[in-house]
JSON list of C-alpha atoms in Angstrom, two decimals:
[
{"chain": "A", "resi": 21, "resn": "MET", "atom": "CA", "xyz": [-51.37, -3.71, -31.28]},
{"chain": "A", "resi": 22, "resn": "VAL", "atom": "CA", "xyz": [-47.67, -3.81, -29.25]},
{"chain": "A", "resi": 23, "resn": "GLY", "atom": "CA", "xyz": [-46.88, -1.29, -26.71]},
{"chain": "A", "resi": 24, "resn": "ILE", "atom": "CA", "xyz": [-46.01, -0.87, -23.12]},
{"chain": "A", "resi": 25, "resn": "ALA", "atom": "CA", "xyz": [-48.33, -2.95, -21.08]},
{"chain": "A", "resi": 26, "resn": "PHE", "atom": "CA", "xyz": [-48.62, -4.44, -17.58]},
{"chain": "A", "resi": 27, "resn": "GLY", "atom": "CA", "xyz": [-49.92, -7.87, -16.77]},
{"chain": "A", "resi": 28, "resn": "VAL", "atom": "CA", "xyz": [-51.44, -9.23, -13.85]},
{"chain": "A", "resi": 29, "resn": "ASP", "atom": "CA", "xyz": [-50.66, -12.64, -12.79]},
{"chain": "A", "resi": 30, "resn": "SER", "atom": "CA", "xyz": [-46.98, -13.97, -13.46]},
{"chain": "A", "resi": 31, "resn": "SER", "atom": "CA", "xyz": [-48.43, -17.52, -12.93]},
{"chain": "A", "resi": 32, "resn": "SER", "atom": "CA", "xyz": [-50.67, -17.30, -15.72]},
{"chain": "A", "resi": 33, "resn": "SER", "atom": "CA", "xyz": [-49.53, -15.01, -18.09]},
{"chain": "A", "resi": 34, "resn": "ARG", "atom": "CA", "xyz": [-46.08, -14.50, -19.56]},
{"chain": "A", "resi": 35, "resn": "ILE", "atom": "CA", "xyz": [-44.51, -11.86, -21.99]},
{"chain": "A", "resi": 36, "resn": "GLY", "atom": "CA", "xyz": [-45.20, -12.69, -25.23]},
{"chain": "A", "resi": 37, "resn": "ASP", "atom": "CA", "xyz": [-48.86, -13.60, -24.52]},
{"chain": "A", "resi": 38, "resn": "ILE", "atom": "CA", "xyz": [-51.94, -12.26, -26.69]},
{"chain": "A", "resi": 39, "resn": "LEU", "atom": "CA", "xyz": [-54.24, -10.51, -24.55]},
{"chain": "A", "resi": 40, "resn": "VAL", "atom": "CA", "xyz": [-57.77, -9.59, -26.60]},
{"chain": "A", "resi": 41, "resn": "SER", "atom": "CA", "xyz": [-59.81, -7.28, -25.00]},
{"chain": "A", "resi": 42, "resn": "LYS", "atom": "CA", "xyz": [-63.75, -8.52, -24.62]},
{"chain": "A", "resi": 43, "resn": "GLN", "atom": "CA", "xyz": [-64.18, -4.84, -22.61]},
{"chain": "A", "resi": 44, "resn": "LEU", "atom": "CA", "xyz": [-61.93, -2.00, -22.34]},
{"chain": "A", "resi": 45, "resn": "CYS", "atom": "CA", "xyz": [-61.78, 0.16, -19.35]},
{"chain": "A", "resi": 46, "resn": "LEU", "atom": "CA", "xyz": [-59.71, 3.55, -18.78]},
{"chain": "A", "resi": 47, "resn": "TYR", "atom": "CA", "xyz": [-58.29, 3.12, -15.23]},
{"chain": "A", "resi": 48, "resn": "GLU", "atom": "CA", "xyz": [-57.72, 6.78, -14.46]},
{"chain": "A", "resi": 49, "resn": "PRO", "atom": "CA", "xyz": [-60.98, 8.53, -14.32]},
{"chain": "A", "resi": 50, "resn": "GLN", "atom": "CA", "xyz": [-61.95, 8.62, -10.64]},
{"chain": "A", "resi": 51, "resn": "ARG", "atom": "CA", "xyz": [-64.28, 10.71, -8.10]},
{"chain": "A", "resi": 52, "resn": "VAL", "atom": "CA", "xyz": [-62.18, 11.69, -4.96]},
{"chain": "A", "resi": 53, "resn": "GLY", "atom": "CA", "xyz": [-64.32, 12.13, -2.16]},
{"chain": "A", "resi": 54, "resn": "THR", "atom": "CA", "xyz": [-64.82, 11.49, 1.48]},
{"chain": "A", "resi": 55, "resn": "GLY", "atom": "CA", "xyz": [-66.25, 8.30, 2.96]},
{"chain": "A", "resi": 56, "resn": "GLN", "atom": "CA", "xyz": [-68.94, 7.98, 5.92]},
{"chain": "A", "resi": 57, "resn": "SER", "atom": "CA", "xyz": [-65.81, 7.44, 8.14]},
{"chain": "A", "resi": 58, "resn": "GLY", "atom": "CA", "xyz": [-64.60, 11.09, 6.87]},
{"chain": "A", "resi": 59, "resn": "ALA", "atom": "CA", "xyz": [-61.26, 9.05, 5.47]},
{"chain": "A", "resi": 60, "resn": "PRO", "atom": "CA", "xyz": [-60.48, 9.78, 1.71]},
{"chain": "A", "resi": 61, "resn": "GLN", "atom": "CA", "xyz": [-62.48, 7.18, -0.66]},
{"chain": "A", "resi": 62, "resn": "VAL", "atom": "CA", "xyz": [-61.54, 6.96, -4.30]},
{"chain": "A", "resi": 63, "resn": "THR", "atom": "CA", "xyz": [-64.22, 5.52, -6.72]},
{"chain": "A", "resi": 64, "resn": "PRO", "atom": "CA", "xyz": [-63.45, 4.28, -10.16]},
{"chain": "A", "resi": 65, "resn": "GLY", "atom": "CA", "xyz": [-65.38, 6.14, -12.84]},
{"chain": "A", "resi": 66, "resn": "GLY", "atom": "CA", "xyz": [-64.12, 4.68, -16.29]},
{"chain": "A", "resi": 67, "resn": "ASP", "atom": "CA", "xyz": [-66.75, 3.12, -18.57]},
{"chain": "A", "resi": 68, "resn": "ARG", "atom": "CA", "xyz": [-66.39, -0.34, -19.89]},
{"chain": "A", "resi": 69, "resn": "VAL", "atom": "CA", "xyz": [-66.56, -0.29, -23.70]},
{"chain": "A", "resi": 70, "resn": "THR", "atom": "CA", "xyz": [-67.59, -3.76, -25.04]},
{"chain": "A", "resi": 71, "resn": "ALA", "atom": "CA", "xyz": [-65.93, -5.02, -28.21]},
{"chain": "A", "resi": 72, "resn": "SER", "atom": "CA", "xyz": [-68.15, -6.10, -31.27]},
{"chain": "A", "resi": 73, "resn": "THR", "atom": "CA", "xyz": [-69.06, -9.56, -30.69]},
{"chain": "A", "resi": 74, "resn": "VAL", "atom": "CA", "xyz": [-68.49, -10.09, -34.43]},
{"chain": "A", "resi": 75, "resn": "LEU", "atom": "CA", "xyz": [-65.01, -9.15, -34.27]},
{"chain": "A", "resi": 76, "resn": "LEU", "atom": "CA", "xyz": [-64.48, -11.55, -30.99]},
{"chain": "A", "resi": 77, "resn": "GLY", "atom": "CA", "xyz": [-66.04, -14.39, -32.91]},
{"chain": "A", "resi": 78, "resn": "ARG", "atom": "CA", "xyz": [-63.90, -13.99, -35.54]},
{"chain": "A", "resi": 79, "resn": "LEU", "atom": "CA", "xyz": [-60.93, -13.81, -33.25]},
{"chain": "A", "resi": 80, "resn": "ARG", "atom": "CA", "xyz": [-62.23, -16.84, -31.00]},
{"chain": "A", "resi": 81, "resn": "ALA", "atom": "CA", "xyz": [-62.57, -19.10, -33.95]},
{"chain": "A", "resi": 82, "resn": "ALA", "atom": "CA", "xyz": [-59.06, -18.20, -35.60]},
{"chain": "A", "resi": 83, "resn": "THR", "atom": "CA", "xyz": [-57.66, -19.23, -32.08]},
{"chain": "A", "resi": 84, "resn": "ALA", "atom": "CA", "xyz": [-58.88, -22.86, -32.73]},
{"chain": "A", "resi": 85, "resn": "SER", "atom": "CA", "xyz": [-55.88, -23.51, -35.54]},
{"chain": "A", "resi": 86, "resn": "TRP", "atom": "CA", "xyz": [-53.32, -20.71, -33.68]},
{"chain": "A", "resi": 87, "resn": "THR", "atom": "CA", "xyz": [-50.33, -22.46, -32.51]},
{"chain": "A", "resi": 88, "resn": "GLY", "atom": "CA", "xyz": [-48.30, -19.32, -31.18]},
{"chain": "A", "resi": 89, "resn": "SER", "atom": "CA", "xyz": [-48.45, -17.64, -27.94]},
{"chain": "A", "resi": 90, "resn": "PRO", "atom": "CA", "xyz": [-51.37, -18.35, -25.70]},
{"chain": "A", "resi": 91, "resn": "VAL", "atom": "CA", "xyz": [-54.38, -16.12, -26.69]},
{"chain": "A", "resi": 92, "resn": "ARG", "atom": "CA", "xyz": [-56.51, -14.74, -23.60]},
{"chain": "A", "resi": 93, "resn": "PHE", "atom": "CA", "xyz": [-59.97, -12.96, -23.83]},
{"chain": "A", "resi": 94, "resn": "GLY", "atom": "CA", "xyz": [-60.80, -10.60, -21.30]},
{"chain": "A", "resi": 95, "resn": "LEU", "atom": "CA", "xyz": [-61.26, -6.85, -19.51]},
{"chain": "A", "resi": 96, "resn": "LEU", "atom": "CA", "xyz": [-58.18, -4.80, -20.32]},
{"chain": "A", "resi": 97, "resn": "LEU", "atom": "CA", "xyz": [-57.42, -1.23, -18.71]},
{"chain": "A", "resi": 98, "resn": "SER", "atom": "CA", "xyz": [-55.94, 1.50, -20.36]},
{"chain": "A", "resi": 99, "resn": "GLY", "atom": "CA", "xyz": [-54.54, 4.84, -19.34]},
{"chain": "A", "resi": 100, "resn": "GLU", "atom": "CA", "xyz": [-51.42, 7.26, -19.29]},
{"chain": "A", "resi": 101, "resn": "LYS", "atom": "CA", "xyz": [-49.76, 6.75, -16.46]},
{"chain": "A", "resi": 102, "resn": "LEU", "atom": "CA", "xyz": [-46.56, 4.99, -17.11]},
{"chain": "A", "resi": 103, "resn": "VAL", "atom": "CA", "xyz": [-46.80, 2.29, -14.27]},
{"chain": "A", "resi": 104, "resn": "GLU", "atom": "CA", "xyz": [-43.39, 0.99, -13.28]},
{"chain": "A", "resi": 105, "resn": "GLN", "atom": "CA", "xyz": [-44.14, -0.32, -9.98]},
{"chain": "A", "resi": 106, "resn": "VAL", "atom": "CA", "xyz": [-45.96, -3.61, -8.71]},
{"chain": "A", "resi": 107, "resn": "GLU", "atom": "CA", "xyz": [-47.36, -1.61, -5.95]},
{"chain": "A", "resi": 108, "resn": "GLY", "atom": "CA", "xyz": [-48.96, 1.13, -8.22]},
{"chain": "A", "resi": 109, "resn": "ARG", "atom": "CA", "xyz": [-50.10, -1.61, -10.75]},
{"chain": "A", "resi": 110, "resn": "ASP", "atom": "CA", "xyz": [-51.61, -3.50, -7.42]},
{"chain": "A", "resi": 111, "resn": "ALA", "atom": "CA", "xyz": [-53.24, -0.30, -6.56]},
{"chain": "A", "resi": 112, "resn": "ILE", "atom": "CA", "xyz": [-54.83, 0.24, -10.14]},
{"chain": "A", "resi": 113, "resn": "LEU", "atom": "CA", "xyz": [-55.69, -3.73, -10.08]},
{"chain": "A", "resi": 114, "resn": "ALA", "atom": "CA", "xyz": [-57.36, -3.35, -6.81]},
{"chain": "A", "resi": 115, "resn": "ASP", "atom": "CA", "xyz": [-60.47, -1.68, -8.51]},
{"chain": "A", "resi": 116, "resn": "TYR", "atom": "CA", "xyz": [-60.47, -4.33, -11.33]},
{"chain": "A", "resi": 117, "resn": "PRO", "atom": "CA", "xyz": [-59.90, -7.35, -10.10]},
{"chain": "A", "resi": 118, "resn": "GLU", "atom": "CA", "xyz": [-61.19, -9.52, -13.14]},
{"chain": "A", "resi": 119, "resn": "ALA", "atom": "CA", "xyz": [-58.53, -7.66, -15.41]},
{"chain": "A", "resi": 120, "resn": "LEU", "atom": "CA", "xyz": [-55.97, -9.61, -17.43]},
{"chain": "A", "resi": 121, "resn": "GLY", "atom": "CA", "xyz": [-53.83, -6.71, -17.95]},
{"chain": "A", "resi": 122, "resn": "GLY", "atom": "CA", "xyz": [-53.49, -3.50, -18.88]},
{"chain": "A", "resi": 123, "resn": "GLU", "atom": "CA", "xyz": [-51.97, -0.82, -21.22]},
{"chain": "A", "resi": 124, "resn": "MET", "atom": "CA", "xyz": [-50.00, 2.76, -20.93]}
]
């Protein structure tokens, strides 16, 4: 699917790279509470949905002969916020450091 997305690391991915979700997680569900020190504490609450192993296997097999853009497999994030600032993206990624990118 093509849409509005964000990458995580410009040194390892570029515009046009193909990201395939092994897992998909909503980045907006959160619990906002109070930590032990009395300061606000935000805890991510999105479930991680795992992709079909059959589909992932077929996609991995197809990459063996693929000569187009690089294909990377991993955690992708999804949400309704349109994130246009690096700081906003980095705040989301702080809770999901292993994410390859996300879509909005």
